Structures are given as structure tokens and as C-alpha cells.
Short mmCIF file of C-alpha atoms in Angstrom, two decimals:
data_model
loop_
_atom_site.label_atom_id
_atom_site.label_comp_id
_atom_site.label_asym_id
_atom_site.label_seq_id
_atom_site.Cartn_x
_atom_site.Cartn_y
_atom_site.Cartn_z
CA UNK Q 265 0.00 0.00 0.00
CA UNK Q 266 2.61 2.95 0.90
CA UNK Q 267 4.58 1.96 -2.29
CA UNK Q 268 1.41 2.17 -4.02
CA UNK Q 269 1.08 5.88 -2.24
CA UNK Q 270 4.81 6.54 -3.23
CA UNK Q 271 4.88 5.78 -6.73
CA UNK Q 272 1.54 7.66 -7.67
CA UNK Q 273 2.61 10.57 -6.09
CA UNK Q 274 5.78 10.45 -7.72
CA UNK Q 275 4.08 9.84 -11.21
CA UNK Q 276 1.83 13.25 -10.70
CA UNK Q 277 4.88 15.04 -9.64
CA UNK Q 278 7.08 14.20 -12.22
CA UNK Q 279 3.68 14.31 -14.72
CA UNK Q 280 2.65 17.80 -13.53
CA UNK Q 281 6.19 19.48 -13.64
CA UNK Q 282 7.17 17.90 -17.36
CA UNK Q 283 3.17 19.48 -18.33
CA UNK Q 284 3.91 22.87 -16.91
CA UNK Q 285 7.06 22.93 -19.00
CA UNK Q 286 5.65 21.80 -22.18
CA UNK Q 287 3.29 24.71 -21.63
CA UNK Q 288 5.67 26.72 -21.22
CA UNK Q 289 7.69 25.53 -24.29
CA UNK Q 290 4.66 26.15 -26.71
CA UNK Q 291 3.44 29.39 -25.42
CA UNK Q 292 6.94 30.85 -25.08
CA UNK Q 293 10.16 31.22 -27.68
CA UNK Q 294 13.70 30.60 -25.56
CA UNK Q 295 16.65 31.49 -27.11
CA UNK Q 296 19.86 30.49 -26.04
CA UNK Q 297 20.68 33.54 -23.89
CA UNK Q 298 17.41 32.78 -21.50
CA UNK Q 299 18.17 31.93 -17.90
CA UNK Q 300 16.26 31.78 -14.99
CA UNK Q 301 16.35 35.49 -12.80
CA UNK Q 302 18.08 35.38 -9.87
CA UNK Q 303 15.87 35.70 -7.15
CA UNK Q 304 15.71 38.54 -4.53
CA UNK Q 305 13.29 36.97 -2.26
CA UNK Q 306 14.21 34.79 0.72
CA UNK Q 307 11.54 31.80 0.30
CA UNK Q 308 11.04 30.17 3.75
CA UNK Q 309 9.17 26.79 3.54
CA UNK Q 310 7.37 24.32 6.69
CA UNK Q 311 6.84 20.83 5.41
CA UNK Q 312 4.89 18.12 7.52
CA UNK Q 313 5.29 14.62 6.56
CA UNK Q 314 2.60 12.56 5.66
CA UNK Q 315 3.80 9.18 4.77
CA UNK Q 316 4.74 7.96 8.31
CA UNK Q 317 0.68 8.76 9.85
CA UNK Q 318 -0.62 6.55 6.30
CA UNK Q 319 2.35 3.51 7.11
CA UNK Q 320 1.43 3.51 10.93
CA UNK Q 321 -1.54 1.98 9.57
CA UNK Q 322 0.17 -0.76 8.60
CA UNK Q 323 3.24 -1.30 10.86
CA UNK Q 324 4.39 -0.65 14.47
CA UNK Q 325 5.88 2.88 13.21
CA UNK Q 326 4.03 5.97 14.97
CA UNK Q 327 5.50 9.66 14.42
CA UNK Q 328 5.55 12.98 13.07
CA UNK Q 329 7.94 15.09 11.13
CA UNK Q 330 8.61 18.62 9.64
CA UNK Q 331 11.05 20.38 8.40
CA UNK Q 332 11.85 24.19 7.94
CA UNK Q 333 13.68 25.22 4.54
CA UNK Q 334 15.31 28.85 4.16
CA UNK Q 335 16.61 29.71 0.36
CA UNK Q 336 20.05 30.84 0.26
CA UNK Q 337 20.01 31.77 -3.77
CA UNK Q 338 18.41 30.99 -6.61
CA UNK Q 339 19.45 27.24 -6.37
CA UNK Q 340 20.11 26.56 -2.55
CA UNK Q 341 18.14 25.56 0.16
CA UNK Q 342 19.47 25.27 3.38
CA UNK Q 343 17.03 22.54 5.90
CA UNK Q 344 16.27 21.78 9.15
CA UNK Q 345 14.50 18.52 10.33
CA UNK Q 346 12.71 17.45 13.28
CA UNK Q 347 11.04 14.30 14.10
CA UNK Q 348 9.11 11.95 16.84
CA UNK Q 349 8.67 8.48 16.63
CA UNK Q 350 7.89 5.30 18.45
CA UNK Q 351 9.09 1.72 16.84
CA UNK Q 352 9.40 -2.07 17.78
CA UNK Q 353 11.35 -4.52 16.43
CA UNK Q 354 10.15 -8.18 17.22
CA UNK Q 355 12.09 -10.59 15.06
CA UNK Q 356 14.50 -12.95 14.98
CA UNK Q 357 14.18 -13.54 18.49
CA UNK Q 358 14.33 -10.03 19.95
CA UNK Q 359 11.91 -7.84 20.90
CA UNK Q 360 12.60 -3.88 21.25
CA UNK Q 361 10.66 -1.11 22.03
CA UNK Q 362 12.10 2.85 21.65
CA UNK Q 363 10.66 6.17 21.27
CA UNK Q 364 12.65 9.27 20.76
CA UNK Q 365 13.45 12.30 18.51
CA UNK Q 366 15.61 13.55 15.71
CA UNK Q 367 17.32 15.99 14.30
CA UNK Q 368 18.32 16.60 10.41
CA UNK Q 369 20.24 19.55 9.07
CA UNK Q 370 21.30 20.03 5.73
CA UNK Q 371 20.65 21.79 2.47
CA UNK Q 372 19.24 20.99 -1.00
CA UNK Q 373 20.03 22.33 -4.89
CA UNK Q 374 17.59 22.73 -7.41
CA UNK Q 375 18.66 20.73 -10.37
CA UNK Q 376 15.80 21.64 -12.68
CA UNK Q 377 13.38 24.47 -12.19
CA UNK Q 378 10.04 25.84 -13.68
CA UNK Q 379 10.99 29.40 -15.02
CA UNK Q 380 7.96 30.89 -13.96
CA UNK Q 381 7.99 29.43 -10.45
CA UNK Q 382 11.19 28.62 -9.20
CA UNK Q 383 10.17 26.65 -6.08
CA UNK Q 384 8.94 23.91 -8.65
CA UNK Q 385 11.33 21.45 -9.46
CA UNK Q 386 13.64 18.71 -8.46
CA UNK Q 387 16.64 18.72 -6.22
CA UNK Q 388 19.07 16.59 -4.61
CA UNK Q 389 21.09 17.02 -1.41
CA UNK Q 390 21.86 15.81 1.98
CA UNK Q 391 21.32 15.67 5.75
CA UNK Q 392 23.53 15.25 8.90
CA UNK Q 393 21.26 13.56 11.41
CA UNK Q 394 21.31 12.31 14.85
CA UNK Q 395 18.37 10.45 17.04
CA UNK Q 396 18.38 10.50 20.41
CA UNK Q 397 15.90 7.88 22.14
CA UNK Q 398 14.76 5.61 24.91
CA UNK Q 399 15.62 1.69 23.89
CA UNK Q 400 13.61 -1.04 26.38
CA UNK Q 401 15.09 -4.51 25.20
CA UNK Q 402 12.09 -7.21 26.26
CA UNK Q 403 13.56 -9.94 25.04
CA UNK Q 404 17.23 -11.41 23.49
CA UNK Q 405 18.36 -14.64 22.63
CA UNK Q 406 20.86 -16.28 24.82
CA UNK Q 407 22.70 -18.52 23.20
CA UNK Q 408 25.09 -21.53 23.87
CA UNK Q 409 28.63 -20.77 23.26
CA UNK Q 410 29.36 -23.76 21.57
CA UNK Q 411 25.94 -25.16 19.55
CA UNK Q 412 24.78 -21.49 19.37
CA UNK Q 413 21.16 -23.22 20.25
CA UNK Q 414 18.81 -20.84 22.31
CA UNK Q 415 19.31 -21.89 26.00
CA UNK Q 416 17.20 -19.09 27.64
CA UNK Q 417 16.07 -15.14 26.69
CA UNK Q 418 16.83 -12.33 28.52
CA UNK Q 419 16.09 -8.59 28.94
CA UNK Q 420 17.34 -5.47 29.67
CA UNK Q 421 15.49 -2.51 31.49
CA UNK Q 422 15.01 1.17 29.33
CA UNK Q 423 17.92 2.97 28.89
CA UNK Q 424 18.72 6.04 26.81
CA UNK Q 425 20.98 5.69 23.68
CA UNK Q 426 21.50 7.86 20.44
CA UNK Q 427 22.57 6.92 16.85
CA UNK Q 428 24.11 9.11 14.04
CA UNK Q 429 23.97 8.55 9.90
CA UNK Q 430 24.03 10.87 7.05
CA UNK Q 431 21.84 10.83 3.89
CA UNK Q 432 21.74 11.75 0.68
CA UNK Q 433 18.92 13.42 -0.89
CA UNK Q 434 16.92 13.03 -3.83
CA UNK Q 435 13.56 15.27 -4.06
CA UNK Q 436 11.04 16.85 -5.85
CA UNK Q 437 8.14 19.59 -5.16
CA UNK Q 438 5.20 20.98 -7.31
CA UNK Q 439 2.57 23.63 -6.40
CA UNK Q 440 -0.73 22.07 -5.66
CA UNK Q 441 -2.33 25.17 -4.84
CA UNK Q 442 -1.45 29.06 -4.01
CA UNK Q 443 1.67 28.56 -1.33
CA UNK Q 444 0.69 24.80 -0.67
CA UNK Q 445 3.20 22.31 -2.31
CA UNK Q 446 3.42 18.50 -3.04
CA UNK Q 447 6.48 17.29 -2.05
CA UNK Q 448 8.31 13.70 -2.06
CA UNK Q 449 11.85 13.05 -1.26
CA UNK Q 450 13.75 9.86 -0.27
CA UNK Q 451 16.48 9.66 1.84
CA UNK Q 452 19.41 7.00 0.72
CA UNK Q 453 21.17 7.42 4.68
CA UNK Q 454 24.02 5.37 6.39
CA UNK Q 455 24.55 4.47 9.73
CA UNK Q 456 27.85 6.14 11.20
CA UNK Q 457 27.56 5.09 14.88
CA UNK Q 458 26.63 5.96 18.13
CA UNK Q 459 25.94 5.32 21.65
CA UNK Q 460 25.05 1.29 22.61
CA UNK Q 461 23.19 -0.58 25.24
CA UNK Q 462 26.28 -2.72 26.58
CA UNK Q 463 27.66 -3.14 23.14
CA UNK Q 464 24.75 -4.28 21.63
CA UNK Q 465 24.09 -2.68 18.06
CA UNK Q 466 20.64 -0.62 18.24
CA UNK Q 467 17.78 -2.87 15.62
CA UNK Q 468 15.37 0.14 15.52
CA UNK Q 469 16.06 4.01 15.31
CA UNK Q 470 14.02 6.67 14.95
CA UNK Q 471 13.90 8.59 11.66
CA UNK Q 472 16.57 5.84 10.55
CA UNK Q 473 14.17 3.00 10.79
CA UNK Q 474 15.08 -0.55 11.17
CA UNK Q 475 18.66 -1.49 11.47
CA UNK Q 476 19.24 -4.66 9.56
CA UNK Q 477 22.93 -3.25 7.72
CA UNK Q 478 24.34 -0.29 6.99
CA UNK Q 479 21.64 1.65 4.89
CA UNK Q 480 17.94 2.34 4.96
CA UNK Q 481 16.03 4.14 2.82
CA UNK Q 482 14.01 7.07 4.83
CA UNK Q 483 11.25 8.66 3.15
CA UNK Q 484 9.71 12.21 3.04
CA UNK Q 485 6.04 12.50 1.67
CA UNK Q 486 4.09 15.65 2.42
CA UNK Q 487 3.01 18.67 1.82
CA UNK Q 488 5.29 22.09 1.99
CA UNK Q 489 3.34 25.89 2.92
CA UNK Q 490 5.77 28.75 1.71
CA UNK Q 491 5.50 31.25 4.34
CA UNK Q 492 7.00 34.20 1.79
#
């Protein structure tokens, strides 16, 4: 169902943008010297995330998040992200609860733009990010040192970790209506490190999601107000 979501959204995005430049094309003569104008105006967007209230639906993932985008120049976007979510992972043996928040900063650059709108288009960037939650481990395997058969499980009361990772960032945004925007990104991110429980490598992190290697694939689904 949420790649169902995904993929139609990104079919009217990329559908809408390549219409409003056809438009554009027929109605309009560019010659070789036409650019884009540098814009004077600051734009200042606030996103909210969609996609992770429609998938809660579905899985154990609860949470909200925004972001807050301030344009540099004509191309650049610099971002901030901020995030809540509560997760379980009960696989494999274990079962793990956490809740916590994160943070994202980064920026973005327009690749393509619509001339006569220039907050239309598609972008790619990255994000610096860092979670900091509460991990309650119910249940691990514990495991005979030399069958590695299951003797027993254990557990290990809540305790507060964090986790780092940087992404890179592949986007795009279309006006829906006046200053609302559609917007979908995804987030390609690696894990970098962080704080453990007694060693033990975190299997859920908020805004990261679950930790089964060393990439994940966030995702950003919403819609975007521009304040100006």
C-alpha cells in the first residue's frame, strides 16, 4: 500500500512538472541567452510529513515530522529537520521497544526548475542527522557458546541511547495550490555510529528506521506551505 502511495505521487509530480514545461515551451520562444532570474526573495518553507501517519496503519511505526527550509540563492536551500517516533522490532528472536526524537540539518540544490515558479522542481542534497531515544530490550536470545542453540532469553530494562547517519537526498516539489506544495523526497542514509546498550548494536532508530545493515532508505512525503 505505501509503495502504491509513493509511486503515484511520484508519477503526478514528475507528470505535472514535465506538463507545466511543455506549456511553457509552446506558449513561449527561448533562445539560447534565456536563464532563470536570480531571485531577490528569501523563500522560507514548513513541510509536515505525511507518509509515516498513512504507514502507521500498517506497521508498528508511529510519528511525526517537519522540516523548515530557508533559500540561500536561486538554487540553494538550506534545511532543518525534526522528528518523533515510536518503533518495535520483534524478530529474529528479539523484541525492542524505543521512542525518541531527531534531528536533520542540511541543504538541498535545485537541479531543474520551472521558469515561472522557481520553487517547482527537483533537487538533490543531503542531511547530517542524529536520534536520540529511549531503547527497552524485552527480550534477546541467549545462546550456547558452543551449539549457538537458544538456552534461555533475557532482557534489559530502558535505557537512553542515540545513533548518528548521514543521507543523501533526492527530491522533488510541485505547487498544488497558491503557497501549498506537493512534495516527495527519499532519503538514501548510512549508519555512522553511536551510543550502545552494553555493546549491543541498536535494531530500531528513529527517523533511521530498522537497522538490519548499513543503509535504509528514509522517506519524506508531504506537503510544503511557503510562508514568503
Amino acid at each position: 500500500m505505501a509503495q502504491r502511495l509513493l509511486l503515484s505521487f511520484l508519477l503526478i509530480l514528475a507528470t505535472n512538472f514535465s506538463f507545466a514545461q511543455e506549456n511553457k515551451s509552446d506558449s513561449t520562444k527561448v533562445t539560447v541567452s534565456d536563464s532563470i532570474q536570480l531571485k531577490k526573495d528569501h523563500d522560507i518553507f514548513i513541510g509536515i510529513d505525511f507518509f509515516n501517519p498513512i504507514v502507521a496503519a500498517f506497521n508498528d511505526k508511529k510519528g511525526v515530522n517537519a522540516y523548515v527550509s530557508y533559500q540561500l540563492n536561486n538554487k540553494w536551500h538550506l534545511v532543518a529537520e525534526a522528528g518523533y517516533e515510536k518503533n518495535k522490532f520483534d524478530e529474529i528472536n528479539w523484541k525492542v521497544d524505543v521512542d525518541g526524537f531527531t534531528a536533520k540539518i542540511g541543504a538541498n540544490w535545485f537541479v531543474t526548475q520551472d521558469v515561472e515558479n522557481q520553487s517547482n522542481g527537483i533537487y538533490i542534497g543531503g542531511r547530517l542527522a542524529y536520534s536520540q531515544f529511549s531503547q527497552t530490550i524485552k527480550q534477546y536470545p541467549i545462546r550456547d557458546l558452543q551449539s549457538n542453540q537458544i538456552d534461555g532469553y533475557g532482557s534489559r530494562p530502558k535505557t537512553d541511547i542515540n545513533a548518528f547517519w548521514v543521507e543523501v537526498v533526492i527530491g522533488g516539489r510541485v505547487q498544488i495550490y497558491k503557497n501549498f506544495y506537493g512534495e516527495l523526497a527519499l532519503h538514501p542514509a548510512a549508519y555512522l555510529g553511536g551510543k550502545k546498550d552494553d555493546k549491543i548494536d541498536p535494531l530500531v532508530i528513529p527517523g533511521y528506521g530498522k537497522y538490519s545493515g548499513p543503509f535504509n532508505m528514509p522517506v519524506f512525503w508531504g506537503i510544503a506551505y511557503k510562508i514568503k
